[in-house]
mmCIF file of C-alpha atoms and ligand atoms in Angstrom:
data_model
loop_
_atom_site.group_PDB
_atom_site.id
_atom_site.type_symbol
_atom_site.label_atom_id
_atom_site.label_comp_id
_atom_site.label_asym_id
_atom_site.label_seq_id
_atom_site.Cartn_x
_atom_site.Cartn_y
_atom_site.Cartn_z
ATOM 1 C CA UNK A 1 96.551 -298.022 -6.991
ATOM 2 C CA UNK A 2 99.204 -297.530 -9.570
ATOM 3 C CA UNK A 3 102.547 -296.092 -8.515
ATOM 4 C CA UNK A 4 103.350 -295.537 -12.191
ATOM 5 C CA UNK A 5 100.262 -293.009 -13.044
ATOM 6 C CA UNK A 6 99.850 -289.675 -12.011
ATOM 7 C CA UNK A 7 96.825 -288.093 -13.073
ATOM 8 C CA UNK A 8 96.231 -284.343 -12.857
ATOM 9 C CA UNK A 9 93.944 -283.287 -10.340
ATOM 10 C CA UNK A 10 92.685 -279.676 -10.613
ATOM 11 C CA UNK A 11 90.205 -277.674 -11.143
ATOM 12 C CA UNK A 12 91.393 -276.036 -14.479
ATOM 13 C CA UNK A 13 92.227 -279.287 -15.925
ATOM 14 C CA UNK A 14 88.660 -280.639 -15.705
ATOM 15 C CA UNK A 15 87.340 -277.377 -17.104
ATOM 16 C CA UNK A 16 89.894 -277.403 -20.317
ATOM 17 C CA UNK A 17 89.084 -281.665 -20.810
ATOM 18 C CA UNK A 18 85.367 -280.614 -20.708
ATOM 19 C CA UNK A 19 85.941 -278.106 -23.234
ATOM 20 C CA UNK A 20 88.218 -280.311 -25.159
ATOM 21 C CA UNK A 21 85.566 -283.714 -25.554
ATOM 22 C CA UNK A 22 83.321 -280.972 -26.654
ATOM 23 C CA UNK A 23 82.500 -281.966 -30.215
ATOM 24 C CA UNK A 24 81.553 -278.109 -30.751
ATOM 25 C CA UNK A 25 85.097 -277.086 -30.117
ATOM 26 C CA UNK A 26 87.030 -275.929 -33.289
ATOM 27 C CA UNK A 27 90.453 -277.282 -34.421
ATOM 28 C CA UNK A 28 91.678 -273.737 -33.617
ATOM 29 C CA UNK A 29 90.529 -273.924 -30.125
ATOM 30 C CA UNK A 30 91.389 -277.655 -29.674
ATOM 31 C CA UNK A 31 94.952 -277.325 -30.333
ATOM 32 C CA UNK A 32 95.062 -274.226 -27.819
ATOM 33 C CA UNK A 33 93.787 -276.471 -25.155
ATOM 34 C CA UNK A 34 96.010 -279.560 -25.992
ATOM 35 C CA UNK A 35 98.657 -277.040 -25.961
ATOM 36 C CA UNK A 36 97.777 -276.050 -21.995
ATOM 37 C CA UNK A 37 97.505 -279.302 -21.147
ATOM 38 C CA UNK A 38 100.834 -280.442 -22.218
ATOM 39 C CA UNK A 39 102.295 -277.481 -20.472
ATOM 40 C CA UNK A 40 100.794 -279.093 -17.340
ATOM 41 C CA UNK A 41 101.550 -282.671 -18.115
ATOM 42 C CA UNK A 42 105.196 -281.540 -18.716
ATOM 43 C CA UNK A 43 105.351 -280.075 -15.915
ATOM 44 C CA UNK A 44 104.370 -282.431 -13.536
ATOM 45 C CA UNK A 45 106.880 -284.870 -15.366
ATOM 46 C CA UNK A 46 109.832 -283.222 -15.183
ATOM 47 C CA UNK A 47 109.458 -282.239 -11.292
ATOM 48 C CA UNK A 48 112.532 -284.944 -10.849
ATOM 49 C CA UNK A 49 114.675 -283.196 -13.130
ATOM 50 C CA UNK A 50 118.283 -282.542 -11.667
ATOM 51 C CA UNK A 51 119.383 -279.073 -11.679
ATOM 52 C CA UNK A 52 122.676 -277.182 -11.198
ATOM 53 C CA UNK A 53 123.336 -274.239 -9.042
ATOM 54 C CA UNK A 54 124.011 -270.883 -10.463
ATOM 55 C CA UNK A 55 124.838 -267.466 -8.765
ATOM 56 C CA UNK A 56 123.613 -264.292 -10.580
ATOM 57 C CA UNK A 57 123.250 -260.774 -9.605
ATOM 58 C CA UNK A 58 120.011 -258.964 -9.278
ATOM 59 C CA UNK A 59 119.648 -255.485 -9.800
ATOM 60 C CA UNK A 60 119.568 -255.509 -5.830
ATOM 61 C CA UNK A 61 121.961 -258.482 -4.557
ATOM 62 C CA UNK A 62 123.728 -261.589 -5.676
ATOM 63 C CA UNK A 63 121.181 -264.605 -5.764
ATOM 64 C CA UNK A 64 121.541 -268.249 -5.683
ATOM 65 C CA UNK A 65 119.685 -269.901 -8.302
ATOM 66 C CA UNK A 66 119.285 -273.245 -10.276
ATOM 67 C CA UNK A 67 119.777 -274.322 -13.975
ATOM 68 C CA UNK A 68 118.206 -277.459 -15.978
ATOM 69 C CA UNK A 69 120.525 -279.021 -18.713
ATOM 70 C CA UNK A 70 117.819 -279.001 -21.282
ATOM 71 C CA UNK A 71 119.864 -281.082 -23.575
ATOM 72 C CA UNK A 72 119.439 -283.721 -21.004
ATOM 73 C CA UNK A 73 116.180 -284.331 -22.555
ATOM 74 C CA UNK A 74 114.418 -285.534 -25.719
ATOM 75 C CA UNK A 75 110.491 -285.134 -26.937
ATOM 76 C CA UNK A 76 108.994 -287.994 -28.657
ATOM 77 C CA UNK A 77 105.976 -286.762 -30.426
ATOM 78 C CA UNK A 78 103.931 -290.078 -31.850
ATOM 79 C CA UNK A 79 102.648 -288.647 -35.622
ATOM 80 C CA UNK A 80 100.331 -287.535 -35.785
ATOM 81 C CA UNK A 81 98.378 -286.293 -32.909
ATOM 82 C CA UNK A 82 101.406 -286.167 -30.645
ATOM 83 C CA UNK A 83 102.641 -283.253 -32.750
ATOM 84 C CA UNK A 84 99.760 -281.294 -31.188
ATOM 85 C CA UNK A 85 101.616 -281.697 -27.453
ATOM 86 C CA UNK A 86 104.974 -280.716 -28.886
ATOM 87 C CA UNK A 87 104.490 -277.013 -28.779
ATOM 88 C CA UNK A 88 103.305 -276.991 -25.035
ATOM 89 C CA UNK A 89 106.044 -279.131 -23.840
ATOM 90 C CA UNK A 90 108.836 -276.972 -25.986
ATOM 91 C CA UNK A 91 107.419 -274.099 -24.113
ATOM 92 C CA UNK A 92 108.953 -275.441 -21.123
ATOM 93 C CA UNK A 93 112.061 -276.666 -21.904
ATOM 94 C CA UNK A 94 112.804 -275.073 -25.149
ATOM 95 C CA UNK A 95 116.079 -276.686 -25.756
ATOM 96 C CA UNK A 96 115.182 -280.010 -25.687
ATOM 97 C CA UNK A 97 116.049 -282.290 -28.345
ATOM 98 C CA UNK A 98 112.853 -283.684 -30.804
ATOM 99 C CA UNK A 99 112.666 -287.151 -32.312
ATOM 100 C CA UNK A 100 109.894 -288.096 -34.366
ATOM 101 C CA UNK A 101 107.927 -291.578 -33.985
ATOM 102 C CA UNK A 102 105.497 -292.278 -37.150
ATOM 103 C CA UNK A 103 102.902 -294.368 -36.505
ATOM 104 C CA UNK A 104 99.110 -294.898 -37.123
ATOM 105 C CA UNK A 105 96.929 -297.529 -35.708
ATOM 106 C CA UNK A 106 95.109 -299.785 -38.190
ATOM 107 C CA UNK A 107 91.406 -299.546 -38.206
ATOM 108 C CA UNK A 108 90.518 -303.449 -38.298
ATOM 109 C CA UNK A 109 93.245 -304.444 -36.161
ATOM 110 C CA UNK A 110 93.863 -301.734 -34.155
ATOM 111 C CA UNK A 111 97.387 -302.476 -33.872
ATOM 112 C CA UNK A 112 100.076 -300.054 -34.847
ATOM 113 C CA UNK A 113 101.984 -299.472 -38.154
ATOM 114 C CA UNK A 114 105.043 -297.809 -38.190
ATOM 115 C CA UNK A 115 106.072 -295.587 -40.946
ATOM 116 C CA UNK A 116 108.332 -292.905 -40.025
ATOM 117 C CA UNK A 117 111.357 -292.771 -37.043
ATOM 118 C CA UNK A 118 113.599 -289.965 -36.898
ATOM 119 C CA UNK A 119 115.559 -289.787 -33.421
ATOM 120 C CA UNK A 120 118.532 -287.913 -32.178
ATOM 121 C CA UNK A 121 121.137 -290.625 -32.674
ATOM 122 C CA UNK A 122 122.432 -290.000 -29.126
ATOM 123 C CA UNK A 123 120.279 -290.904 -26.169
ATOM 124 C CA UNK A 124 123.118 -291.553 -23.219
ATOM 125 C CA UNK A 125 122.185 -290.097 -20.469
ATOM 126 C CA UNK A 126 119.558 -288.188 -21.686
ATOM 127 C CA UNK A 127 115.750 -288.936 -20.359
ATOM 128 C CA UNK A 128 112.670 -289.641 -22.830
ATOM 129 C CA UNK A 129 109.485 -287.905 -22.893
ATOM 130 C CA UNK A 130 106.949 -289.785 -25.204
ATOM 131 C CA UNK A 131 104.090 -287.389 -26.236
ATOM 132 C CA UNK A 132 100.857 -288.746 -27.632
ATOM 133 C CA UNK A 133 97.352 -287.541 -26.582
ATOM 134 C CA UNK A 134 95.354 -290.870 -26.327
ATOM 135 C CA UNK A 135 96.319 -293.649 -24.828
ATOM 136 C CA UNK A 136 93.651 -296.357 -25.948
ATOM 137 C CA UNK A 137 94.572 -300.149 -26.278
ATOM 138 C CA UNK A 138 98.010 -299.458 -25.330
ATOM 139 C CA UNK A 139 99.198 -300.524 -28.623
ATOM 140 C CA UNK A 140 100.935 -297.495 -30.047
ATOM 141 C CA UNK A 141 102.381 -296.819 -26.814
ATOM 142 C CA UNK A 142 104.228 -299.969 -26.137
ATOM 143 C CA UNK A 143 105.633 -299.831 -29.851
ATOM 144 C CA UNK A 144 106.959 -296.330 -29.058
ATOM 145 C CA UNK A 145 108.414 -297.207 -25.439
ATOM 146 C CA UNK A 146 110.103 -300.094 -27.297
ATOM 147 C CA UNK A 147 111.302 -298.206 -30.145
ATOM 148 C CA UNK A 148 112.570 -295.216 -27.519
ATOM 149 C CA UNK A 149 114.103 -298.084 -25.217
ATOM 150 C CA UNK A 150 116.185 -299.471 -28.457
ATOM 151 C CA UNK A 151 118.399 -296.058 -28.353
ATOM 152 C CA UNK A 152 119.208 -296.601 -24.592
ATOM 153 C CA UNK A 153 117.843 -293.462 -22.577
ATOM 154 C CA UNK A 154 118.104 -293.124 -19.020
ATOM 155 C CA UNK A 155 114.649 -293.127 -18.488
ATOM 156 C CA UNK A 156 111.474 -293.043 -20.300
ATOM 157 C CA UNK A 157 108.009 -291.337 -19.610
ATOM 158 C CA UNK A 158 105.050 -291.063 -20.983
ATOM 159 C CA UNK A 159 102.441 -288.156 -21.417
ATOM 160 C CA UNK A 160 98.823 -288.603 -22.891
ATOM 161 C CA UNK A 161 95.942 -286.242 -22.697
ATOM 162 C CA UNK A 162 93.330 -288.907 -21.937
ATOM 163 C CA UNK A 163 93.376 -292.536 -21.239
ATOM 164 C CA UNK A 164 91.699 -295.636 -20.919
ATOM 165 C CA UNK A 165 92.324 -298.285 -18.311
ATOM 166 C CA UNK A 166 93.407 -301.026 -20.954
ATOM 167 C CA UNK A 167 95.943 -298.834 -22.036
ATOM 168 C CA UNK A 168 97.443 -298.072 -18.871
ATOM 169 C CA UNK A 169 97.567 -301.576 -18.124
ATOM 170 C CA UNK A 170 98.989 -302.700 -21.088
ATOM 171 C CA UNK A 171 101.939 -300.068 -20.735
ATOM 172 C CA UNK A 172 102.692 -300.968 -17.146
ATOM 173 C CA UNK A 173 102.556 -304.237 -17.503
ATOM 174 C CA UNK A 174 104.707 -304.253 -20.301
ATOM 175 C CA UNK A 175 107.321 -301.186 -18.974
ATOM 176 C CA UNK A 176 106.847 -300.914 -15.222
ATOM 177 C CA UNK A 177 109.777 -298.368 -15.189
ATOM 178 C CA UNK A 178 107.717 -296.144 -17.438
ATOM 179 C CA UNK A 179 105.602 -293.557 -15.849
ATOM 180 C CA UNK A 180 102.092 -292.349 -17.193
ATOM 181 C CA UNK A 181 101.320 -289.067 -16.729
ATOM 182 C CA UNK A 182 97.427 -287.993 -17.949
ATOM 183 C CA UNK A 183 94.706 -285.626 -17.682
ATOM 184 C CA UNK A 184 92.171 -287.725 -17.173
ATOM 185 C CA UNK A 185 91.118 -291.543 -17.204
ATOM 186 C CA UNK A 186 88.075 -292.561 -18.937
ATOM 187 C CA UNK A 187 85.888 -295.274 -18.657
ATOM 188 C CA UNK A 188 86.516 -298.010 -21.168
ATOM 189 C CA UNK A 189 87.293 -298.710 -24.910
ATOM 190 C CA UNK A 190 83.846 -299.125 -27.505
ATOM 191 C CA UNK A 191 84.100 -301.551 -30.091
ATOM 192 C CA UNK A 192 86.176 -299.530 -32.575
ATOM 193 C CA UNK A 193 89.153 -299.125 -29.739
ATOM 194 C CA UNK A 194 87.609 -295.482 -29.024
ATOM 195 C CA UNK A 195 87.739 -294.209 -25.848
ATOM 196 C CA UNK A 196 84.359 -293.364 -24.130
ATOM 197 C CA UNK A 197 83.305 -290.929 -23.208
ATOM 198 C CA UNK A 198 86.410 -289.816 -24.957
ATOM 199 C CA UNK A 199 86.748 -286.839 -27.465
ATOM 200 C CA UNK A 200 86.658 -288.784 -30.579
ATOM 201 C CA UNK A 201 89.774 -288.768 -32.934
ATOM 202 C CA UNK A 202 92.874 -286.516 -31.279
ATOM 203 C CA UNK A 203 94.620 -286.006 -34.849
ATOM 204 C CA UNK A 204 91.293 -285.475 -36.544
ATOM 205 C CA UNK A 205 90.441 -282.801 -34.083
ATOM 206 C CA UNK A 206 93.833 -281.251 -33.865
ATOM 207 C CA UNK A 207 94.200 -280.746 -37.816
ATOM 208 C CA UNK A 208 90.578 -280.647 -38.790
ATOM 209 C CA UNK A 209 90.336 -283.502 -40.673
ATOM 210 C CA UNK A 210 87.248 -284.747 -39.054
ATOM 211 C CA UNK A 211 85.127 -286.460 -41.798
HETATM 212 C C1 PRP B 301 95.895 -292.426 -32.205
HETATM 213 C C2 PRP B 301 96.485 -291.793 -30.899
HETATM 214 C C3 PRP B 301 97.635 -292.824 -30.509
HETATM 215 C C4 PRP B 301 96.727 -294.017 -30.829
HETATM 216 C C5 PRP B 301 96.283 -294.746 -29.552
HETATM 217 O O1 PRP B 301 96.631 -292.326 -33.443
HETATM 218 O O2 PRP B 301 97.030 -290.806 -31.505
HETATM 219 O O3 PRP B 301 99.308 -292.883 -31.544
HETATM 220 O O4 PRP B 301 95.414 -293.924 -31.855
HETATM 221 O O5 PRP B 301 95.597 -295.958 -29.670
HETATM 222 P P1 PRP B 301 96.316 -297.293 -29.252
HETATM 223 O O6 PRP B 301 96.491 -296.815 -27.760
HETATM 224 O O7 PRP B 301 94.867 -298.440 -29.248
HETATM 225 O O8 PRP B 301 97.149 -297.560 -30.141
HETATM 226 P P2 PRP B 301 96.145 -292.684 -34.922
HETATM 227 O O9 PRP B 301 96.356 -293.889 -35.141
HETATM 228 O O10 PRP B 301 94.408 -292.326 -35.093
HETATM 229 O O11 PRP B 301 96.793 -291.637 -35.873
HETATM 230 P P3 PRP B 301 97.150 -290.241 -36.133
HETATM 231 O O12 PRP B 301 97.596 -289.553 -34.916
HETATM 232 O O13 PRP B 301 97.846 -290.154 -37.227
HETATM 233 O O14 PRP B 301 95.356 -289.844 -36.255
HETATM 234 N N1 URA B 302 92.694 -292.900 -30.748
HETATM 235 C C1 URA B 302 91.802 -291.662 -30.727
HETATM 236 O O1 URA B 302 92.130 -290.552 -31.665
HETATM 237 N N2 URA B 302 90.988 -291.571 -29.827
HETATM 238 C C2 URA B 302 90.471 -292.528 -29.636
HETATM 239 O O2 URA B 302 89.707 -292.396 -28.711
HETATM 240 C C3 URA B 302 91.562 -293.736 -29.393
HETATM 241 C C4 URA B 302 92.465 -293.471 -30.024
#
């Protein structure tokens, strides 16, 4: 039991995951499914956002409501597959800022190679939500959290569509304060560091670059 970890448990999430895994799912369908799951993950991960009270007048009577200060949130997609999750996240929190973490996993060493970073300069008092569909060995996630943490956010959460036990363990051990949200946890990694049974290469399936 890992209290850092939230696994979405819902029949509709299972249904979407099954469609996503199917090798016959087209990039167009795949993107739409990733977007839906990203909204659901983001919904869970923003449960504890602070609110401020606001009164509005309905056509019938005054009503006491609440508002979220969306400027207190920064989404950090890991390029390139994390971009597939951004639309769904922004659908829920449209006024959040977005920073980009460019890195890819070296196919031989399975270690992340950084090639681009563009984050908002001001992180003080803001929370950071890292977006990446795949948590495999955990190398990319740990590097992304390290980079985000160096900007001093109030907190960091990690959202992924699919995760492997190895990646969850690596990220949890390196950063016990970082909460992880995932739609499913698979069995293991294969010799090439791919999640099994997984869904293949998320970036390739999102962007239609499957060889
Ligand atoms: C994938 C994925 C993660 C990383 C996960 O990216 O989107 O960033 O691999 O693997 P790890 O947990 O073992 O580090 P990839 O390197 O394929 O880059 P891409 O998104 O540009 O295709
Ligand atoms: N990255 C992917 O895109 N898929 C995996 O299974 C592992 C890492």
